[in-house]
């Protein structure tokens, strides 16, 4: 039964029978037969079938909700029993928004010092993708915005406030200033994250609130791409203050506070809203609560080192 529920979750994630079968490590006929057997057991049609996957029936959507709960509980039980035998061990999958990626080390470094048998996988995703991955059991935790767009049913641990800086060459316009306004930022040739990123939507709203119209001349979902273009002196960008400091960007470009208004947003850990939670997830939440006061300190050049102190 657990395997068949795993098939259903994979199908919801991939929206394609072949890819779902590949994700589960089985053939497509095996996956299709497993879902068919699940339908026969429950006595309802779960999947709308045609020449391709067409979606779930209302009964299928409800079954999918139960499948996620049951599979999550099954995994939590196995991990809990395993932890009793040999302590915390195994994989821990974390997804983070691009602007929070440098802060992941502040969480994983002290966590590994306490639990050396845990293996980490860290991926970059949009805030919406993080929530979808949590729902589909693809990740164990995420780092994302907590106070801007709806999060749904998750547990959260605030870690720090994201504050915004104009990152630009010292020789460029406003490069010598101690502070700039959002209206002034809009006058520059900007390199910004793509619109699917929540950081970009925040920046767009702040610029619009300042009465400024803008259209960036370069967009990317990579902070490294934005930084390399800023270094040419032809572009400027808006980046979180802690990101600029942790990457050492201020050694080659200037990181200038943006005021009028001076806005900040909460970044934190999100984990599934389930009880009981897995031992690894519970330990990660405890670690996040322990390091949060240190991350919120101003002027942290290396969050990972600060978290270890």
Tab-separated table of C-alpha atoms in Angstrom, residues 166-177 180 188-190 229-237 252-256:
chain	number	residue	atom	x	y	z
A	166	UNK	CA	22.195	49.058	-3.809
A	167	UNK	CA	25.192	47.077	-5.026
A	168	UNK	CA	27.183	49.098	-7.527
A	169	UNK	CA	30.637	50.093	-8.642
A	170	UNK	CA	32.298	52.895	-6.634
A	171	UNK	CA	32.800	54.805	-9.901
A	172	UNK	CA	29.167	54.537	-11.044
A	173	UNK	CA	26.331	56.965	-10.430
A	174	UNK	CA	25.530	57.162	-6.697
A	175	UNK	CA	28.543	54.932	-6.064
A	176	UNK	CA	30.001	57.408	-3.578
A	177	UNK	CA	26.771	57.898	-1.602
A	180	UNK	CA	20.110	56.188	-1.757
A	188	UNK	CA	19.995	53.187	-12.789
A	189	UNK	CA	20.645	50.416	-15.292
A	190	UNK	CA	19.561	47.495	-13.140
A	229	UNK	CA	27.576	42.149	-14.320
A	230	UNK	CA	27.711	44.668	-11.466
A	231	UNK	CA	31.489	44.244	-11.401
A	232	UNK	CA	31.715	45.543	-14.976
A	233	UNK	CA	30.569	48.946	-13.731
A	234	UNK	CA	27.776	49.072	-16.329
A	235	UNK	CA	25.034	47.641	-14.112
A	236	UNK	CA	23.801	48.057	-10.561
A	237	UNK	CA	21.648	45.653	-8.572
A	252	UNK	CA	35.134	45.119	-4.960
A	253	UNK	CA	31.813	46.985	-5.120
A	254	UNK	CA	29.851	49.204	-2.762
A	255	UNK	CA	26.828	48.046	-0.766
A	256	UNK	CA	24.740	51.164	-0.101
